[in-house]
Each structure stands twice: as structure tokens, then as C-alpha cells.
Amino acid sequence: MIFNVNKNKISNKATLLISILSLTFTLTAYSKADEKRYKEIIVANGGCITGTVSFDGDIPPTKLLPINKDHEFCGKEPRPSPVLEIHQVNKGIKNVIVSIEDIFEGKHFDMSGIRPLLDQQRCTFIPHVLVITAGTTVDILNGDNLMHNVHSHCTKNSPFNEGTTYKQRLSKRFDFEETVKISCDVHKWMSAWIVVKENPYFALTDEEGRFTIEVVPPGTYKLQAWHESLGINTKEINLGPNEELKVNFSCNQK
């Protein structure tokens, strides 16, 4: 007995089946992603987390950055590195990002109308650390009357490497959570960080290492302290309704 097989029909059915399976997989992936996406709610009985991040041990000598180009504008003398700034009295560490990780619902925080500025002044990026929420556009300005370069080192967000002239402004949007290093290939000592977070529960420590995170829903969380040279420290915390919880971190060089 001879069977006539229509190869085109089999091929079409196989293609259709593959398409259905692919669509199902995609929808499942999107569904799981939606479950983890941060949702804004009205926070009832929210609490507050405050504290300090301090250096454990003797304060190390400040590192100096050699200035080896454009001396007439950038200066000739080595300048203090902004990487590790420690308060001389209380040993508080500046530019530490303290954040709540894996929190998926909480306060409203819209940065779409805010354009944070990363400036280049006297051959230095200002501020040295900038923390934003995903979807934020950052303006990067060349405030120096000489040629600079802005080079991003990232994998999730769109990378860029562009030269800039005096008063030129670049607008760059960061859509994905990532720690992005910014450098200037023209002046090797220049560096900065743009840290992108998926939720708004973060704070950047001041000159004395102090931070405050407000309107936090009661619950148990992982609180993280990140510093570019000291690494990551974490603590599990339990925040009660309307509680002001004090959490201190102590960091040292590894």
C-alpha cells in the first residue's frame, strides 16, 4: 500500500506548532517578568531607615591622581582621588549607595520629569556617583572649554563612546538595572558611576556617611551598601509599621 504524503502540509503544521510553542514561551517569560516588576501602591504605616556607613580601621592615605595632560586647564599638581572619601572625624564614607533589594511594591517615584546632570568641570566628573531609577534620562554636559570624551562601560544598557566639546550636552536614557562606569579616554584620571535601580528605595551617603530611606512598607528586607572600591555589604532587616529603624554599616578594604 502506498501513502501519498503532502510534505508541504507537514512542514506548515510543524512551523505552526513551533510558532505556538515560541509564543507560549514568550508570554510565560513576560508574565514572570511582570510579577517581578516594581508596582506603585499607597504605603500605609510606612517606616523609615536611617544610619551611617563608616570605615573600619585606620583611615588610609588619600590617593593622588596624576594630571598628565592639558595642564593649562586641568592643572599641574596631582589631585585627590574621589574613589574613597572618608570623613576625618567620624570615619563616615561618602558616595555609598544604600538600597533595599528585591522589593517589588511601594511608594510612587517618578523620575521621568527629572533630568539628572553629570557635568565635567575642571577635568572632573561631577557628581562622582549618580544613582537613578530605570527609565531615567541623564544629561551629560561638558562644562570645560576643551575636548572631553564620555565612555560608558555597560552590558544591559546601550553603550556609548562620544567626544564632547565645550557646553555640548548628551542625553542618555538608562532602561535597565545596572552599575555603569563612566570614563574619559582623553583624560585617563576622570571617572564616575551611574547606578541604575529598578525600585526607588535607595540613598547616597553624604560627606559624613549618613543616609535615609523613607516611606518603606513594613516587612523583612535585604539592605545593601555598595561602594566602588569597598564592595557590597548586606544586612537583613525587619521594619515595623511607622518604625524609624537605625542601621549602621562598617566597611573596610579587602
XYZ file of C-alpha atoms in Angstrom:
254
model
C 0.000 0.000 0.000
C 1.374 3.411 -0.944
C 0.590 6.524 1.057
C 0.834 9.929 -0.572
C 2.353 12.353 1.929
C 1.954 16.056 1.381
C 5.285 17.403 2.604
C 4.087 20.995 2.399
C 1.221 20.321 4.837
C 3.600 18.613 7.306
C 6.029 21.497 7.021
C 3.263 24.059 7.579
C 1.960 22.191 10.625
C 5.447 21.923 12.064
C 6.018 25.634 11.537
C 2.682 26.435 13.180
C 3.494 24.215 16.161
C 6.887 25.846 16.609
C 5.281 29.298 16.443
C 2.688 28.354 19.085
C 5.368 26.952 21.399
C 7.525 30.042 20.893
C 4.588 32.369 21.633
C 3.701 30.376 24.753
C 7.281 30.585 25.997
C 7.416 34.330 25.329
C 4.120 35.026 27.100
C 5.250 32.936 30.085
C 8.527 34.860 30.240
C 6.702 38.199 30.105
C 4.281 37.005 32.792
C 7.162 36.111 35.132
C 8.858 39.417 34.371
C 5.646 41.300 35.187
C 5.478 39.516 38.537
C 8.897 40.957 39.446
C 8.287 44.427 38.043
C 8.041 47.160 40.681
C 4.470 48.283 41.365
C 3.446 51.559 42.949
C 0.995 51.358 45.841
C -0.290 53.577 48.623
C 2.053 52.801 51.512
C 0.161 52.589 54.791
C 2.100 52.861 58.052
C 5.373 53.191 56.197
C 8.619 53.271 58.104
C 11.981 54.953 57.744
C 15.506 53.531 57.619
C 18.404 55.740 58.677
C 22.012 55.126 59.524
C 25.628 55.593 58.599
C 28.275 53.768 56.622
C 31.672 54.076 58.293
C 35.206 52.865 57.692
C 36.536 50.131 59.970
C 40.175 50.690 60.831
C 42.765 53.385 60.330
C 41.939 55.867 57.598
C 44.225 55.139 54.641
C 46.196 57.946 52.982
C 44.320 59.738 50.222
C 45.380 58.544 46.801
C 46.530 61.214 44.376
C 45.721 61.221 40.675
C 48.479 62.392 38.321
C 47.459 65.094 35.853
C 49.370 64.321 32.676
C 47.543 66.336 30.030
C 46.081 69.801 29.347
C 47.978 71.283 32.290
C 46.971 74.831 31.407
C 43.327 73.973 32.109
C 43.324 70.862 34.318
C 46.242 71.961 36.490
C 49.681 70.519 37.049
C 49.511 69.212 40.600
C 48.114 65.736 41.398
C 44.579 65.876 42.780
C 42.854 63.765 45.466
C 41.043 60.727 44.121
C 37.238 60.784 44.586
C 37.092 56.977 44.807
C 37.321 56.698 48.614
C 36.336 59.765 50.645
C 36.327 59.208 54.416
C 35.287 61.791 56.993
C 38.261 62.599 59.213
C 36.176 62.775 62.428
C 33.512 60.055 62.364
C 35.037 57.911 59.544
C 31.812 58.144 57.538
C 32.191 57.110 53.885
C 30.833 59.331 51.128
C 29.177 58.035 47.934
C 27.948 54.699 49.258
C 24.635 53.575 47.722
C 22.371 52.025 50.354
C 19.381 50.265 48.818
C 16.621 47.777 49.502
C 16.956 44.819 47.165
C 14.110 42.668 45.827
C 11.264 44.925 46.884
C 8.518 44.799 44.271
C 5.904 47.256 45.506
C 5.969 50.506 47.378
C 5.957 54.290 47.075
C 5.462 56.307 43.908
C 8.660 57.717 42.498
C 8.656 59.124 39.004
C 11.950 60.415 37.600
C 10.639 60.801 34.045
C 10.367 64.576 34.504
C 13.749 64.847 36.194
C 16.949 65.138 34.176
C 19.895 64.412 36.457
C 23.088 66.129 35.355
C 26.554 64.603 35.082
C 28.901 67.511 34.470
C 32.569 67.732 33.503
C 34.218 70.557 35.395
C 37.960 71.246 35.656
C 38.611 67.770 34.228
C 36.465 66.032 36.845
C 33.063 64.324 36.597
C 30.561 65.915 38.991
C 28.971 64.152 40.793
C 31.279 61.161 41.089
C 28.334 58.808 41.789
C 24.825 59.235 40.396
C 22.007 56.821 41.313
C 18.767 56.757 39.289
C 15.732 54.577 38.610
C 15.402 52.592 35.387
C 13.915 54.638 32.545
C 15.647 57.871 33.564
C 17.408 60.122 31.054
C 20.685 61.654 32.216
C 22.122 64.841 30.726
C 25.910 64.689 30.388
C 27.476 68.129 29.980
C 30.942 69.246 29.016
C 31.458 72.310 31.189
C 35.126 72.631 30.257
C 36.487 74.714 27.427
C 38.392 71.791 25.944
C 37.721 68.429 24.314
C 36.403 65.591 26.512
C 35.134 62.092 25.871
C 32.294 60.201 27.584
C 32.732 56.430 27.534
C 30.168 54.144 29.204
C 31.102 50.621 30.289
C 27.891 48.588 30.390
C 26.224 45.453 29.010
C 22.478 45.820 29.626
C 22.036 49.455 28.630
C 23.066 50.882 25.265
C 26.792 51.685 25.413
C 28.186 54.960 24.090
C 31.609 56.465 23.499
C 31.418 60.043 22.236
C 33.630 63.081 22.162
C 32.218 66.345 23.512
C 33.154 69.987 23.078
C 32.553 72.996 25.338
C 28.920 73.242 26.534
C 27.883 70.223 24.470
C 25.164 68.162 26.162
C 24.478 64.452 25.617
C 21.142 62.954 26.718
C 21.304 59.236 27.509
C 18.459 57.033 28.737
C 19.118 54.068 31.039
C 16.353 51.454 30.929
C 17.856 48.521 32.800
C 19.223 47.962 36.284
C 22.996 48.053 36.062
C 26.125 49.605 37.537
C 27.658 51.689 34.753
C 31.172 53.077 34.887
C 31.813 56.327 33.014
C 35.301 57.345 31.931
C 37.040 59.907 29.747
C 39.503 58.384 27.297
C 41.115 61.785 26.754
C 41.864 62.347 30.454
C 42.523 58.939 31.987
C 42.135 60.033 35.615
C 38.471 61.003 35.129
C 35.812 58.500 36.241
C 32.236 58.394 37.510
C 29.415 55.918 38.115
C 25.776 55.871 37.049
C 23.953 53.227 39.087
C 20.519 52.244 37.774
C 17.977 50.752 40.181
C 14.602 49.112 39.468
C 12.943 50.471 42.621
C 13.128 53.880 44.331
C 14.325 52.648 47.712
C 17.888 53.891 47.690
C 20.026 56.662 49.142
C 23.508 58.042 48.556
C 25.567 58.730 51.665
C 26.710 62.290 52.348
C 30.129 63.541 53.497
C 29.586 62.017 56.949
C 28.338 58.682 55.611
C 24.706 59.304 56.564
C 21.662 58.028 54.656
C 17.857 58.000 54.913
C 15.291 55.854 53.059
C 11.674 56.838 53.674
C 8.087 55.568 53.164
C 9.065 51.904 53.306
C 6.260 49.319 53.643
C 6.593 47.233 56.823
C 8.354 43.944 56.194
C 11.583 41.978 56.114
C 14.176 43.108 53.578
C 17.769 42.802 52.453
C 19.522 46.139 52.846
C 22.617 46.549 50.698
C 25.511 49.009 50.878
C 27.571 49.333 47.675
C 30.849 51.174 47.273
C 33.025 51.132 44.163
C 36.222 50.095 45.962
C 34.930 48.502 49.184
C 32.428 46.164 47.537
C 28.990 45.117 48.810
C 27.758 44.645 52.374
C 24.277 43.346 53.186
C 22.067 43.095 56.247
C 18.658 41.541 56.753
C 16.300 43.963 58.452
C 12.773 43.799 59.841
C 10.870 47.083 59.658
C 7.710 47.523 61.680
C 4.761 49.885 60.971
C 5.715 53.560 61.381
C 9.106 52.495 62.730
C 12.274 54.541 62.386
C 14.922 51.858 62.122
C 18.599 52.702 62.507
C 21.048 50.514 60.580
C 24.802 51.103 60.547
C 27.312 49.531 58.186
C 31.018 49.127 58.841
C 33.296 48.581 55.831
C 36.995 48.072 55.278
C 39.426 47.431 52.456
C 39.680 43.781 51.457
